[in-house]
Coordinates of C-alpha atoms and ligand atoms in Angstrom, one line a residue:
M1442 CA -3.6 -17.1 -16.9
N1443 CA -1.3 -19.3 -14.8
N1444 CA 1.0 -16.5 -13.8
P1445 CA -0.7 -13.2 -13.1
Y1446 CA 2.4 -11.8 -11.5
D1447 CA 5.8 -10.6 -12.5
A1448 CA 8.5 -9.6 -10.4
S1449 CA 9.8 -6.7 -12.5
P1450 CA 9.7 -3.0 -11.0
A1451 CA 7.6 -2.3 -14.5
W1452 CA 5.1 -4.7 -13.5
A1453 CA 4.4 -3.2 -10.2
E1454 CA 4.5 0.3 -11.5
Q1455 CA 1.9 -0.8 -14.0
A1456 CA -0.4 -2.6 -11.2
D1457 CA -0.2 0.6 -9.1
R1458 CA -1.2 3.0 -12.0
D1459 CA -4.2 0.3 -12.8
D1460 CA -5.4 0.2 -9.3
P1461 CA -8.9 1.8 -9.0
L1462 CA -8.1 2.4 -5.2
R1463 CA -4.7 4.2 -5.9
A1464 CA -6.1 7.8 -4.9
Y1465 CA -6.7 6.7 -1.2
R1466 CA -2.8 6.3 -0.6
E1467 CA -2.8 10.1 -0.9
Q1468 CA -5.6 10.5 1.8
F1469 CA -2.8 8.9 4.7
L1470 CA 0.2 10.1 6.1
I1471 CA 2.8 7.3 5.3
P1472 CA 5.7 7.7 8.0
P1473 CA 8.9 9.2 6.4
H1474 CA 12.2 7.2 6.0
G1475 CA 15.3 9.2 5.0
D1476 CA 14.5 11.1 1.8
G1477 CA 11.5 8.7 1.2
L1478 CA 8.6 6.9 3.0
T1479 CA 8.9 3.7 4.8
L1480 CA 7.2 0.6 3.4
Y1481 CA 4.6 0.4 6.1
F1482 CA 3.3 -3.4 6.6
C1483 CA 2.0 -2.7 10.0
G1484 CA -1.6 -1.6 9.3
N1485 CA -2.7 -4.7 11.2
S1486 CA -1.3 -3.4 14.3
L1487 CA -1.4 0.3 14.0
G1488 CA -3.3 1.7 11.1
L1489 CA -1.8 5.1 9.7
Q1490 CA -3.6 8.5 10.2
A1491 CA -5.9 9.7 7.6
R1492 CA -5.0 13.4 6.5
G1493 CA -8.6 14.7 7.4
V1494 CA -8.2 13.8 11.1
R1495 CA -6.1 16.8 12.0
E1496 CA -8.6 19.3 10.8
A1497 CA -11.7 17.4 12.0
I1498 CA -10.1 17.3 15.6
N1499 CA -9.3 20.9 15.5
D1500 CA -12.9 21.3 14.6
E1501 CA -14.2 19.8 18.0
L1502 CA -11.5 21.8 20.0
D1503 CA -12.8 24.8 18.5
Y1504 CA -16.3 23.9 19.2
W1505 CA -15.2 23.2 22.9
G1506 CA -13.5 26.6 22.9
E1507 CA -16.3 28.6 21.5
L1508 CA -19.4 26.8 22.8
G1509 CA -18.3 25.0 26.2
V1510 CA -21.0 22.6 27.5
E1511 CA -23.3 23.8 24.7
G1512 CA -21.1 21.9 22.3
H1513 CA -23.4 18.7 23.4
F1514 CA -26.4 20.3 21.4
K1515 CA -24.6 22.8 18.9
G1516 CA -21.8 22.7 16.3
R1517 CA -22.1 20.7 13.1
L1518 CA -22.1 17.4 15.0
P1519 CA -23.3 17.8 18.6
W1520 CA -21.5 15.7 21.0
M1521 CA -24.6 14.1 22.6
D1522 CA -25.2 12.0 19.7
Y1523 CA -21.4 11.3 18.7
H1524 CA -21.0 7.6 18.8
E1525 CA -24.1 7.4 16.4
Y1526 CA -22.0 9.3 13.6
V1527 CA -19.9 6.2 13.1
R1528 CA -22.8 3.6 13.5
E1529 CA -24.0 3.7 9.9
H1530 CA -20.6 3.1 8.3
L1531 CA -19.6 0.7 11.0
S1532 CA -22.7 -1.5 10.4
E1533 CA -22.2 -1.6 7.0
L1534 CA -18.6 -2.6 7.4
V1535 CA -19.4 -5.5 9.5
G1536 CA -22.7 -6.6 7.9
A1537 CA -25.1 -5.8 10.7
S1538 CA -27.9 -3.4 11.3
M1539 CA -27.4 -0.2 13.0
S1540 CA -29.0 -1.3 16.2
E1541 CA -26.6 -4.3 16.3
V1542 CA -23.2 -2.2 16.7
V1543 CA -21.9 0.4 19.0
A1544 CA -18.5 1.9 19.3
M1545 CA -17.5 2.3 22.9
N1546 CA -14.7 1.4 25.4
T1547 CA -11.8 -0.6 24.3
L1548 CA -11.8 -4.3 22.9
S1549 CA -10.8 -6.1 26.2
V1550 CA -13.5 -4.0 28.2
N1551 CA -16.0 -4.9 25.6
L1552 CA -14.8 -8.5 25.7
H1553 CA -15.7 -8.4 29.5
L1554 CA -18.7 -6.6 29.2
M1555 CA -20.3 -9.2 26.6
M1556 CA -19.0 -12.2 28.7
V1557 CA -20.8 -10.6 31.6
S1558 CA -23.9 -10.9 29.6
F1559 CA -23.2 -13.9 27.5
Y1560 CA -21.1 -16.4 29.7
R1561 CA -23.5 -17.6 32.0
P1562 CA -22.1 -20.8 33.5
T1563 CA -24.0 -23.5 35.1
R1564 CA -22.6 -26.5 36.9
E1565 CA -23.1 -28.7 34.0
R1566 CA -22.2 -26.3 31.2
H1567 CA -19.5 -24.0 32.1
K1568 CA -16.5 -24.2 29.9
I1569 CA -15.3 -21.7 27.2
L1570 CA -13.5 -22.8 24.0
I1571 CA -10.8 -20.7 22.5
E1572 CA -7.9 -21.4 20.2
A1573 CA -4.6 -22.4 21.7
G1574 CA -2.0 -19.3 21.6
A1575 CA -4.9 -16.9 21.6
F1576 CA -4.0 -13.2 22.1
P1577 CA -2.9 -12.9 25.6
S1578 CA -5.7 -10.1 26.6
D1579 CA -8.4 -12.6 25.3
R1580 CA -6.8 -15.3 27.4
Y1581 CA -6.7 -13.5 30.4
A1582 CA -10.0 -12.1 29.9
V1583 CA -11.6 -15.5 29.7
A1584 CA -9.6 -17.2 32.3
S1585 CA -10.3 -14.4 34.7
Q1586 CA -14.3 -14.5 33.9
I1587 CA -13.9 -18.4 34.7
R1588 CA -12.4 -17.5 38.0
F1589 CA -14.8 -15.0 38.8
H1590 CA -17.7 -17.3 38.4
G1591 CA -15.8 -19.8 40.8
H1592 CA -14.5 -22.4 38.3
D1593 CA -11.0 -23.3 37.7
P1594 CA -9.5 -22.4 34.2
D1595 CA -7.0 -25.3 34.3
Q1596 CA -10.3 -27.4 33.9
A1597 CA -12.8 -25.0 32.4
L1598 CA -10.6 -23.5 29.7
I1599 CA -10.5 -25.5 26.5
E1600 CA -7.6 -24.4 24.1
L1601 CA -8.0 -26.0 20.9
E1602 CA -4.5 -26.9 19.6
A1603 CA -3.6 -26.3 15.9
D1604 CA -4.0 -29.6 13.9
E1605 CA -2.5 -28.3 10.5
P1606 CA 1.3 -28.1 9.7
D1607 CA 1.8 -24.3 9.7
G1608 CA 0.0 -23.8 12.9
T1609 CA -3.5 -23.5 11.6
V1610 CA -6.8 -25.0 12.9
S1611 CA -9.1 -26.8 10.5
M1612 CA -13.0 -26.7 10.6
Q1613 CA -12.7 -30.5 11.4
A1614 CA -10.8 -29.9 14.5
I1615 CA -13.5 -27.4 15.6
E1616 CA -16.2 -29.7 14.9
H1617 CA -14.5 -32.5 16.6
V1618 CA -14.0 -30.6 19.7
L1619 CA -17.5 -29.3 19.8
H1620 CA -18.8 -32.8 19.1
E1621 CA -16.6 -34.0 22.1
H1622 CA -17.3 -31.2 24.5
G1623 CA -20.1 -29.4 23.4
D1624 CA -22.4 -30.3 26.2
D1625 CA -19.8 -28.6 28.8
I1626 CA -19.1 -25.6 26.8
A1627 CA -21.1 -22.5 27.7
L1628 CA -19.2 -20.2 25.3
V1629 CA -17.3 -20.5 22.2
M1630 CA -14.7 -17.4 21.9
W1631 CA -13.1 -17.3 18.6
P1632 CA -11.1 -15.1 16.4
G1633 CA -12.3 -13.8 12.9
V1634 CA -8.8 -13.6 11.9
Q1635 CA -6.1 -15.2 14.1
Y1636 CA -3.4 -12.6 14.9
R1637 CA -0.3 -14.8 14.8
T1638 CA -0.9 -16.9 11.8
G1639 CA -3.5 -14.7 9.9
Q1640 CA -5.9 -17.6 9.3
A1641 CA -9.3 -16.2 8.7
F1642 CA -12.3 -18.5 10.0
D1643 CA -15.9 -19.1 8.5
L1644 CA -18.0 -17.3 11.3
A1645 CA -21.2 -18.7 10.0
A1646 CA -20.0 -22.1 10.1
I1647 CA -18.4 -22.0 13.4
T1648 CA -21.6 -20.5 15.0
R1649 CA -23.9 -23.1 13.4
I1650 CA -21.9 -26.0 14.8
A1651 CA -21.7 -24.3 18.2
H1652 CA -25.3 -23.4 18.4
A1653 CA -26.2 -26.8 17.4
R1654 CA -24.5 -27.8 20.5
G1655 CA -26.1 -25.3 22.6
C1656 CA -23.3 -23.1 23.2
M1657 CA -22.9 -19.2 23.0
V1658 CA -20.8 -17.8 20.4
G1659 CA -18.7 -14.7 20.3
F1660 CA -16.0 -13.3 17.8
D1661 CA -12.9 -11.4 18.3
L1662 CA -12.6 -9.4 15.2
A1663 CA -9.6 -7.4 16.1
H1664 CA -7.8 -8.5 13.0
A1665 CA -11.0 -9.1 11.0
V1666 CA -12.7 -5.9 11.0
G1667 CA -11.7 -3.7 7.9
N1668 CA -9.6 -6.4 6.6
I1669 CA -12.1 -9.2 5.5
S1670 CA -15.7 -9.1 4.4
L1671 CA -18.0 -9.6 7.3
S1672 CA -21.7 -10.5 7.6
L1673 CA -22.2 -10.5 11.2
H1674 CA -25.8 -10.6 11.3
D1675 CA -26.0 -13.4 9.1
S1676 CA -23.3 -15.3 10.7
G1677 CA -25.7 -15.7 13.7
A1678 CA -23.0 -15.1 16.1
D1679 CA -24.4 -13.7 19.7
F1680 CA -21.8 -11.1 19.9
A1681 CA -18.5 -9.8 18.7
V1682 CA -15.8 -7.4 19.8
W1683 CA -13.1 -5.5 18.1
C1684 CA -10.8 -2.6 18.2
H1685 CA -10.4 0.2 15.5
Y1686 CA -6.8 1.0 15.8
K1687 CA -5.5 -1.8 13.3
Y1688 CA -7.1 -2.0 9.9
L1689 CA -9.3 0.8 10.6
N1690 CA -7.0 3.5 11.6
G1691 CA -8.7 4.8 14.5
G1692 CA -5.6 6.1 16.0
P1693 CA -3.7 4.7 19.1
G1694 CA -5.8 3.3 21.8
A1695 CA -9.0 4.0 19.8
V1696 CA -12.6 3.4 20.9
G1697 CA -13.3 -0.3 20.4
G1698 CA -16.7 -1.8 19.0
A1699 CA -19.1 -4.5 19.7
F1700 CA -21.7 -6.3 18.1
V1701 CA -24.9 -7.9 19.7
H1702 CA -27.2 -9.9 17.6
E1703 CA -30.9 -8.7 17.2
R1704 CA -32.2 -11.6 19.1
H1705 CA -30.5 -10.3 22.2
A1706 CA -31.9 -6.6 21.5
R1707 CA -34.2 -7.0 24.4
T1708 CA -32.6 -9.5 26.6
N1709 CA -33.1 -9.9 30.3
R1710 CA -29.7 -11.4 30.8
P1711 CA -27.4 -9.6 33.6
R1712 CA -25.4 -6.8 32.3
L1713 CA -22.9 -4.1 33.8
A1714 CA -25.0 -0.8 33.3
G1715 CA -24.2 2.8 32.8
W1716 CA -26.2 6.0 32.2
W1717 CA -25.3 5.9 28.4
G1718 CA -26.9 2.5 28.0
H1719 CA -30.2 3.8 29.4
D1720 CA -32.9 4.5 26.7
K1721 CA -31.8 7.7 25.2
A1722 CA -35.4 8.9 25.1
T1723 CA -35.6 9.1 28.9
R1724 CA -32.0 9.1 30.1
F1725 CA -32.1 12.9 31.2
R1726 CA -35.0 12.1 33.5
M1727 CA -32.2 10.7 35.6
D1728 CA -34.4 8.0 36.8
P1729 CA -33.0 5.6 39.5
H1730 CA -34.4 2.5 37.3
F1731 CA -32.0 1.5 34.6
D1732 CA -34.2 1.0 31.5
P1733 CA -31.5 -0.1 28.6
T1734 CA -31.7 1.2 24.9
P1735 CA -32.7 -1.9 23.0
G1736 CA -29.5 -3.3 21.0
A1737 CA -26.0 -3.0 21.4
E1738 CA -26.2 0.7 22.7
G1739 CA -27.7 -0.7 25.7
W1740 CA -24.2 -2.0 26.8
Q1741 CA -22.7 1.4 26.8
L1742 CA -21.6 2.8 30.2
S1743 CA -20.1 6.1 29.8
N1744 CA -20.6 9.3 27.4
P1745 CA -18.2 8.7 24.5
P1746 CA -14.8 10.4 24.2
I1747 CA -15.4 12.7 21.5
L1748 CA -11.8 13.7 20.4
A1749 CA -11.1 9.9 20.4
L1750 CA -14.0 9.1 18.1
V1751 CA -13.1 11.6 15.4
P1752 CA -10.3 9.5 13.8
L1753 CA -12.7 6.6 13.4
R1754 CA -15.3 8.8 12.1
I1755 CA -13.0 10.1 9.3
S1756 CA -11.5 6.6 8.8
L1757 CA -15.1 5.0 8.3
Q1758 CA -16.0 7.7 5.6
L1759 CA -13.0 6.5 3.4
F1760 CA -14.0 2.8 4.1
H1761 CA -17.6 3.9 2.9
Q1762 CA -16.5 5.6 0.0
A1763 CA -13.7 2.9 -1.1
G1764 CA -16.4 0.1 -0.4
M1765 CA -15.3 -3.1 1.5
Q1766 CA -15.8 -5.2 -1.6
A1767 CA -13.4 -3.0 -3.6
L1768 CA -10.9 -3.0 -0.9
R1769 CA -11.0 -6.8 -0.3
A1770 CA -10.7 -7.4 -4.0
K1771 CA -7.6 -5.3 -4.1
S1772 CA -6.4 -6.9 -0.9
E1773 CA -6.8 -10.4 -2.3
R1774 CA -4.5 -9.6 -5.4
L1775 CA -1.9 -7.4 -3.3
T1776 CA -1.3 -10.2 -0.6
G1777 CA -1.4 -12.9 -3.5
Y1778 CA 1.4 -10.6 -5.1
L1779 CA 3.6 -10.6 -2.0
E1780 CA 3.0 -14.3 -1.4
W1781 CA 4.0 -15.0 -5.1
L1782 CA 7.1 -12.8 -4.7
V1783 CA 8.0 -14.5 -1.4
E1784 CA 7.8 -17.8 -3.0
H1785 CA 9.4 -17.0 -6.4
E1786 CA 12.4 -14.8 -5.0
L1787 CA 13.0 -15.5 -1.3
A1788 CA 11.9 -19.2 -0.7
D1789 CA 15.3 -19.9 0.7
T1790 CA 14.8 -17.2 3.4
L1791 CA 11.1 -17.1 4.0
E1792 CA 8.3 -19.5 4.5
V1793 CA 4.7 -18.5 4.4
L1794 CA 2.7 -19.8 7.3
T1795 CA -0.5 -18.1 6.5
P1796 CA -3.3 -20.1 4.4
R1797 CA -2.8 -20.0 0.9
E1798 CA -6.5 -19.9 -0.1
S1799 CA -7.9 -16.4 0.0
A1800 CA -10.9 -17.3 1.7
R1801 CA -8.8 -18.4 4.7
R1802 CA -6.8 -15.3 5.1
G1803 CA -6.9 -11.4 5.3
A1804 CA -4.3 -8.9 4.3
Q1805 CA -1.8 -10.5 6.5
L1806 CA 1.3 -13.0 5.7
S1807 CA 3.1 -14.4 8.5
L1808 CA 6.5 -15.4 7.2
R1809 CA 8.8 -17.8 9.0
V1810 CA 12.6 -16.9 8.7
H1811 CA 14.5 -20.1 7.9
G1812 CA 17.6 -20.7 10.2
G1813 CA 16.1 -19.9 13.5
R1814 CA 15.6 -16.9 15.9
D1815 CA 18.9 -15.1 15.7
R1816 CA 18.8 -15.1 11.9
G1817 CA 15.2 -14.1 12.1
R1818 CA 15.9 -11.1 14.4
A1819 CA 18.8 -10.1 12.2
L1820 CA 16.8 -10.0 9.1
F1821 CA 13.7 -8.1 11.2
E1822 CA 16.3 -5.6 12.4
H1823 CA 17.9 -4.8 9.0
L1824 CA 14.1 -4.4 7.6
T1825 CA 13.4 -2.1 10.3
A1826 CA 16.5 0.1 9.9
H1827 CA 15.9 0.3 6.0
G1828 CA 12.4 1.6 6.7
V1829 CA 10.6 -1.8 6.1
I1830 CA 8.0 -2.0 9.0
G1831 CA 6.4 -5.2 9.8
D1832 CA 6.5 -6.9 13.2
W1833 CA 8.1 -9.5 15.0
R1834 CA 6.4 -12.5 16.7
E1835 CA 8.5 -15.0 18.8
P1836 CA 10.3 -17.1 17.9
D1837 CA 11.0 -16.6 14.1
V1838 CA 8.2 -15.0 12.4
I1839 CA 7.8 -11.6 10.6
R1840 CA 4.2 -10.5 10.1
V1841 CA 3.6 -8.2 7.0
A1842 CA 0.4 -6.9 6.0
P1843 CA 0.0 -4.9 2.8
V1844 CA -3.3 -3.1 3.4
P1845 CA -5.3 -2.3 0.3
M1846 CA -6.3 1.2 1.7
Y1847 CA -2.9 2.7 1.3
N1848 CA -0.3 -0.1 0.4
C1849 CA 0.8 -0.2 -3.1
Y1850 CA 2.5 -3.0 -5.4
R1851 CA 5.8 -1.1 -5.5
D1852 CA 5.9 -1.5 -1.5
C1853 CA 5.6 -5.4 -1.8
L1854 CA 8.4 -5.4 -4.5
G1855 CA 10.3 -3.1 -2.1
F1856 CA 10.1 -5.7 0.7
V1857 CA 11.5 -8.4 -1.6
H1858 CA 14.5 -5.9 -2.6
A1859 CA 15.1 -5.5 1.0
V1860 CA 15.5 -9.1 2.0
Q1861 CA 17.4 -9.7 -1.1
A1862 CA 19.9 -6.7 -0.1
W1863 CA 20.4 -8.3 3.2
K1864 CA 20.9 -11.8 1.8
G1865 CA 23.4 -10.4 -0.7
S1866 CA 25.4 -8.9 2.3
G1867 CA 26.4 -12.4 3.2
N1868 CA 23.3 -13.5 5.2
Ligands
PLP2074 C1 -5.2 -6.2 19.1 C2 -5.7 -7.1 20.0 C3 -6.4 -6.8 21.2 C4 -5.9 -5.5 22.0 O1 -6.7 -5.5 23.1 P1 -7.2 -3.9 23.7 O2 -8.2 -4.0 24.9 O3 -7.6 -3.0 22.3 O4 -5.7 -3.4 24.2 C5 -6.9 -8.0 21.9 N1 -7.3 -9.3 21.4 C6 -6.9 -9.6 19.9 C7 -7.2 -10.8 19.4 C8 -5.9 -8.4 19.3 O5 -5.4 -8.8 18.3

């Protein structure tokens, strides 16, 4: 089969009918546009609301109203252990054991908490390696940690430039920088999927090389979790952090996540402590001495926000039911279809920057608009006005992510028709 795809509406409709995951779309609220629905390609930025969320939040509000403080111990899911209700599905999703993951805080906060423990610079080894053009929050976080330890980011922050034509980074470039500077690098902080290019990385390979050079390794999985298949435990990474509001549909500002490898479960490294990280069995003795829960839960500070965890719990149930393997299989085909359409129907307008091999990307395609920034903005605004929701990255890139949970093949074809309509009106 040289050509598995076809640009006809009939092909897209048949592909949707044949999609084994088609029922999941019905489980989500797709924002309306006019008499119909938006073509929502922004699940990489804010995932949609699952239909079950409203009722599940109302349940908690009812418990609060009826039980007051007793809601910590009563109700269907007592609040005391609430973060544990997402732990099993979350650990399954990221390929870790239950004690290696925790839902807590938010991404940037978790990144700082992890660096407090795993970025321990010495005079000889105090640098941090990140990718050039990293997400601003990550760059601010690592630079501020460097300053916090009395070093200078201008000297101690290594930002690896992209070495491939479309702005992506080869494994050889990572190997090379670690070969050159590995002895000085305390921490390699790398994305699972880079937010701007959509490039996915081989976490195990990066960890292997970095560990061989004596560096700690942490991953930011904001764009990877719920998007690509992950085996965090087997990757050997020391820690990872992520948010839940992108592919995982946890809702705006949702509680984030963290992974700490089992080998650090009982670490004596410094950490910032709070009562929820204290060993659960003895937490309520209110002992002045901090005795951490072994594993990732030992990094918790506060008792968790129950209402904010509800959408995540509901969404993770859907990921569990659908299965990450099936989601990923659909994702590869769906994104492959959109890529094929862009190349066959829109090559004079758009260019795919995201790597072509499915092992090197997730759902997202980053599309450069030919003709520069103004033309790009004009197209982006046309799409938005017509209910095609992607997002804009300066200076000339539109990011679109058909996500396997609720996007369909007709959405992808609709994107192409919307761009063609814009071109047809003289652009
Ligand atoms: C989305 C995203 C963030 C957002 O951080 P918050 O702390 O959740 O606001 C940070 N880093 C990366 C790489 C992201 O993609």
